[in-house]
Tab-separated table of C-alpha atoms in Angstrom:
chain	number	residue	atom	x	y	z
A	202	MET	CA	-4.077	-19.002	15.934
A	203	ALA	CA	-5.504	-17.049	18.826
A	204	ARG	CA	-6.453	-13.389	18.410
A	205	GLY	CA	-3.253	-11.340	18.505
A	206	GLU	CA	-0.982	-14.340	17.936
A	207	ARG	CA	1.892	-13.753	15.522
A	208	LEU	CA	3.174	-16.043	12.800
A	209	GLY	CA	6.662	-15.571	11.432
A	210	ALA	CA	8.792	-12.461	11.804
A	211	ARG	CA	10.389	-9.992	9.460
A	212	GLY	CA	13.867	-11.255	8.646
A	213	ALA	CA	13.177	-14.808	9.851
A	214	GLU	CA	13.854	-17.826	7.680
A	215	MET	CA	10.749	-19.617	6.458
A	216	SER	CA	10.355	-23.331	5.825
A	217	ALA	CA	6.677	-23.328	4.869
A	218	VAL	CA	3.905	-21.389	3.199
A	219	TYR	CA	0.756	-20.715	5.220
A	220	VAL	CA	-2.766	-20.527	3.811
A	221	VAL	CA	-5.554	-18.882	5.793
A	222	VAL	CA	-8.410	-21.366	6.079
A	223	GLU	CA	-10.630	-19.469	8.489
A	224	GLY	CA	-10.491	-16.097	10.193
A	225	SER	CA	-8.569	-12.935	9.369
A	226	ILE	CA	-4.934	-11.925	9.612
A	227	ALA	CA	-2.962	-8.720	9.112
A	228	ALA	CA	0.385	-8.501	7.344
A	229	CYS	CA	2.524	-6.352	9.635
A	230	VAL	CA	5.853	-4.571	9.603
A	231	ASP	CA	7.202	-3.555	13.029
A	232	THR	CA	9.882	-1.021	13.909
A	233	GLU	CA	12.434	-1.110	16.701
A	234	ARG	CA	10.440	1.674	18.412
A	235	GLY	CA	7.437	-0.616	18.694
A	236	GLU	CA	5.489	1.004	15.861
A	237	ARG	CA	3.491	-1.243	13.573
A	238	PHE	CA	2.130	-0.800	10.070
A	239	ALA	CA	-0.563	-3.334	9.170
A	240	TYR	CA	-0.499	-2.850	5.436
A	241	GLN	CA	-2.797	-5.664	4.369
A	242	ILE	CA	-5.654	-7.656	5.853
A	243	GLY	CA	-6.311	-11.111	4.466
A	244	GLY	CA	-9.074	-13.646	4.894
A	245	PRO	CA	-9.641	-17.256	3.841
A	246	GLY	CA	-7.449	-18.170	0.879
A	247	TRP	CA	-4.778	-15.566	1.601
A	248	VAL	CA	-1.247	-17.009	1.393
A	249	TYR	CA	1.727	-16.036	3.554
A	250	GLY	CA	5.195	-16.909	2.291
A	251	LEU	CA	5.067	-16.562	-1.491
A	252	VAL	CA	8.064	-14.223	-1.713
A	253	PRO	CA	10.409	-16.521	0.276
A	254	LEU	CA	9.119	-19.383	-1.865
A	255	ILE	CA	10.472	-17.628	-4.934
A	256	ASP	CA	13.687	-15.958	-3.789
A	257	GLY	CA	14.619	-18.149	-0.804
A	258	ARG	CA	15.248	-15.082	1.355
A	259	PRO	CA	13.799	-14.358	4.834
A	260	ALA	CA	10.234	-13.200	5.396
A	261	PRO	CA	9.599	-9.533	4.517
A	262	HIS	CA	6.930	-9.221	7.218
A	263	SER	CA	5.023	-11.121	9.872
A	264	VAL	CA	1.312	-11.804	10.182
A	265	MET	CA	-0.987	-11.349	13.171
A	266	ALA	CA	-4.382	-12.943	13.768
A	267	LEU	CA	-7.126	-10.331	14.063
A	268	GLU	CA	-9.520	-12.980	15.334
A	269	PRO	CA	-9.242	-16.726	16.022
A	270	ALA	CA	-7.849	-18.090	12.759
A	271	THR	CA	-6.953	-21.433	11.237
A	272	VAL	CA	-4.004	-21.662	8.860
A	273	LEU	CA	-2.716	-24.553	6.780
A	274	GLU	CA	1.056	-25.105	6.834
A	275	VAL	CA	2.567	-26.420	3.598
A	276	PRO	CA	6.349	-27.108	3.556
A	277	LEU	CA	8.267	-25.126	0.964
A	278	ALA	CA	10.000	-28.290	-0.217
A	279	GLU	CA	6.668	-29.875	-1.119
A	280	ILE	CA	5.489	-26.814	-3.027
A	281	ARG	CA	8.764	-26.526	-4.941
A	282	ALA	CA	8.592	-30.207	-5.858
A	283	MET	CA	5.038	-29.746	-7.150
A	284	LEU	CA	6.030	-26.669	-9.146
A	285	ALA	CA	8.949	-28.567	-10.666
A	286	GLU	CA	6.570	-31.329	-11.692
A	287	ARG	CA	3.924	-28.920	-12.977
A	288	PRO	CA	5.716	-25.731	-14.085
A	289	GLU	CA	2.503	-24.314	-15.564
A	290	LEU	CA	1.438	-23.551	-11.973
A	291	TRP	CA	4.076	-20.815	-11.830
A	292	GLY	CA	1.652	-18.739	-13.886
A	293	SER	CA	-0.829	-18.714	-11.005
A	294	VAL	CA	1.906	-17.682	-8.571
A	295	ALA	CA	2.953	-14.865	-10.902
A	296	LEU	CA	-0.619	-13.602	-11.244
A	297	GLU	CA	-1.092	-13.582	-7.466
A	298	LEU	CA	2.127	-11.628	-6.933
A	299	ALA	CA	1.221	-9.199	-9.730
A	300	SER	CA	-2.147	-8.581	-8.072
A	301	ARG	CA	-0.456	-7.920	-4.743
A	302	PHE	CA	2.026	-5.564	-6.372
A	303	ARG	CA	-0.814	-3.535	-7.851
A	304	ASP	CA	-2.494	-3.434	-4.454
A	305	LYS	CA	0.717	-2.213	-2.792
A	306	ALA	CA	1.209	0.428	-5.474
A	307	ALA	CA	-2.321	1.684	-4.831
A	308	THR	CA	-1.642	1.731	-1.082
A	309	LEU	CA	1.544	3.742	-1.563
A	310	ALA	CA	-0.319	6.180	-3.801
A	311	ASP	CA	-3.031	6.537	-1.169
A	312	HIS	CA	-0.526	7.321	1.565
A	313	ALA	CA	1.327	9.810	-0.613
A	314	LEU	CA	-1.602	11.550	-2.289
A	315	GLN	CA	-4.918	10.912	-0.569
A	316	PRO	CA	-6.328	12.769	2.446
A	317	LEU	CA	-6.700	10.631	5.547
A	318	ARG	CA	-10.495	10.881	5.351
A	319	VAL	CA	-10.461	9.230	1.914
A	320	ARG	CA	-8.072	6.501	3.071
A	321	LEU	CA	-10.232	5.805	6.120
A	322	ALA	CA	-13.387	5.529	4.028
A	323	ARG	CA	-11.664	3.149	1.623
A	324	SER	CA	-10.298	1.035	4.464
A	325	LEU	CA	-13.746	0.673	6.033
A	326	LEU	CA	-15.263	-0.263	2.687
A	327	LYS	CA	-12.596	-2.916	2.125
A	328	LEU	CA	-13.227	-4.397	5.564
A	329	ALA	CA	-16.966	-4.390	4.883
A	330	ALA	CA	-16.339	-6.217	1.613
A	331	MET	CA	-14.378	-8.933	3.408
A	332	HIS	CA	-16.334	-9.200	6.657
A	333	GLY	CA	-19.562	-7.273	6.141
A	334	ARG	CA	-23.021	-8.598	6.867
A	335	PRO	CA	-26.235	-6.758	6.018
A	336	ALA	CA	-27.911	-5.101	8.981
A	337	GLY	CA	-31.010	-3.543	7.489
A	338	VAL	CA	-29.821	-0.706	5.264
A	339	SER	CA	-26.432	-0.785	6.997
A	340	VAL	CA	-23.447	-3.129	6.818
A	341	GLU	CA	-21.862	-4.490	9.981
A	342	ILE	CA	-18.177	-5.419	9.885
A	343	HIS	CA	-17.961	-8.704	11.790
A	344	LEU	CA	-14.449	-8.097	12.995
A	345	LYS	CA	-13.521	-6.445	16.271
A	346	LEU	CA	-11.732	-3.248	15.407
A	347	SER	CA	-9.856	-0.784	17.549
A	348	ASN	CA	-8.555	2.724	17.019
A	349	GLU	CA	-5.064	1.262	17.270
A	350	LEU	CA	-5.612	-1.316	14.511
A	351	ILE	CA	-7.258	1.203	12.194
A	352	GLY	CA	-4.405	3.609	12.839
A	353	GLU	CA	-1.909	0.862	11.989
A	354	THR	CA	-3.618	0.169	8.669
A	355	LEU	CA	-3.513	3.879	7.802
A	356	GLY	CA	-0.029	4.606	9.129
A	357	VAL	CA	-1.215	7.155	11.697
A	358	ALA	CA	-1.340	7.364	15.484
A	359	ARG	CA	-4.247	5.810	17.362
A	360	GLN	CA	-5.397	9.242	18.534
A	361	THR	CA	-5.517	10.570	14.969
A	362	ALA	CA	-7.539	7.584	13.788
A	363	ALA	CA	-9.927	8.043	16.714
A	364	LEU	CA	-10.580	11.690	15.836
A	365	HIS	CA	-11.426	10.898	12.225
A	366	LEU	CA	-13.616	7.972	13.225
A	367	GLN	CA	-15.490	10.192	15.662
A	368	ASP	CA	-16.082	12.700	12.862
A	369	MET	CA	-17.660	9.941	10.783
A	370	VAL	CA	-19.821	8.915	13.744
A	371	SER	CA	-20.982	12.522	14.153
A	372	GLU	CA	-21.865	12.656	10.452
A	373	GLY	CA	-23.935	9.489	10.701
A	374	LEU	CA	-21.615	7.548	8.389
A	375	ILE	CA	-20.730	4.852	10.922
A	376	ARG	CA	-21.558	3.760	14.448
A	377	TRP	CA	-20.087	1.272	16.885
A	378	HIS	CA	-21.681	-1.810	18.426
A	379	TYR	CA	-19.633	-3.843	20.914
A	380	GLY	CA	-16.357	-3.035	19.202
A	381	ARG	CA	-17.675	-3.633	15.701
A	382	ALA	CA	-18.150	-0.903	13.130
A	383	ILE	CA	-21.486	-0.540	11.369
A	384	LEU	CA	-21.430	1.375	8.106
A	385	CYS	CA	-24.671	3.325	8.214
A	386	ASP	CA	-24.304	4.959	4.807
A	387	VAL	CA	-22.135	2.982	2.381
A	388	GLY	CA	-23.164	5.235	-0.492
A	389	ARG	CA	-21.856	8.366	1.203
A	390	LEU	CA	-18.570	6.635	2.019
A	391	HIS	CA	-18.156	5.934	-1.701
A	392	VAL	CA	-19.054	9.564	-2.416
A	393	ILE	CA	-16.111	10.682	-0.284
A	394	GLU	CA	-13.830	8.970	-2.790
A	395	ALA	CA	-15.729	10.349	-5.775
A	396	GLU	CA	-15.607	13.910	-4.423
A	397	HIS	CA	-11.845	13.737	-4.063
A	398	GLN	CA	-11.559	12.398	-7.608
A	399	ALA	CA	-13.542	15.395	-8.828
A	400	GLU	CA	-11.147	17.725	-7.010
A	401	ALA	CA	-8.216	16.019	-8.707
A	402	VAL	CA	-9.863	16.362	-12.129
A	403	GLY	CA	-10.491	20.027	-11.394
A	404	SER	CA	-6.819	20.493	-10.606
A	405	LEU	CA	-5.846	18.827	-13.876
A	406	ALA	CA	-8.234	21.071	-15.778
A	407	GLY	CA	-5.994	23.986	-14.926
A	408	VAL	CA	-3.004	22.493	-16.718
A	409	GLY	CA	-1.985	24.840	-19.528
A	410	ARG	CA	-3.407	27.916	-17.813
A	411	ARG	CA	-0.867	27.937	-15.012
A	412	PRO	CA	2.117	25.839	-13.953
A	413	CYS	CA	0.725	22.706	-12.373
A	414	LEU	CA	2.297	19.442	-11.279
A	415	THR	CA	-0.777	18.022	-9.556
A	416	PRO	CA	-0.714	14.213	-9.872
A	417	PHE	CA	-3.907	12.301	-10.521
A	418	PRO	CA	-4.527	9.963	-7.535
A	419	ALA	CA	-4.793	6.362	-8.650
A	420	GLY	CA	-7.685	4.210	-7.512
A	421	CYS	CA	-10.021	7.039	-6.427
A	422	ALA	CA	-13.077	5.840	-8.302
A	423	ALA	CA	-15.756	4.316	-6.110
A	424	GLY	CA	-16.295	0.617	-6.745
A	425	SER	CA	-18.704	-1.959	-5.493
A	426	LEU	CA	-18.083	-3.764	-2.238
A	427	ARG	CA	-17.848	-7.036	-4.098
A	428	ARG	CA	-15.142	-5.746	-6.441
A	429	GLN	CA	-13.120	-4.489	-3.494
A	430	ALA	CA	-13.551	-7.875	-1.812
A	431	ASN	CA	-11.365	-9.393	-4.519
A	432	THR	CA	-8.400	-7.328	-3.409
A	433	PRO	CA	-5.729	-9.885	-2.269
């Protein structure tokens, strides 16, 4: 797949499952107005087509190559025949889908509860976990990013994403090098998440003293880059 090439389409029938062998793709949902929400980025090993494999219905989304990518096409009929022969493999499929469900639930919680600054920091850390390479004390994301793509992953306009990215540049958190983001201070990006968690705990501490319905944001705790790299 060439950079920007699409595979499948929301609502289209699928006859195969696709496994990313090399490169990176984004799972996308497009609107009739031309808006796009890239709600997940996957690398080698990521599988496209598990839901149609199970329910036989059309694809819930399409995928787009973020860089030159190689995918392996496996006919649905062959996979179903293998699963019929070895039903114990359904357990692995179930675990993968459960992991994705948890990831989507966390994403929905982020969009509903977390400030954009926190979501941006988390998105950059996830990308660094998947595509990061050490650059001294920094981490360079070896994936060409754009304000538009980052905005699509966060569900905001390109201009809004650009403003928040520029703030992080001004603070010395990140810098750009030929279209690639370099995380200059990974620790401080994690602190952004931890600070928001502390605010949430402080809000909960007031329960009982005054009416309060403040929800506790899920997934705020800072984790290691390697742990975030295991997100499907």
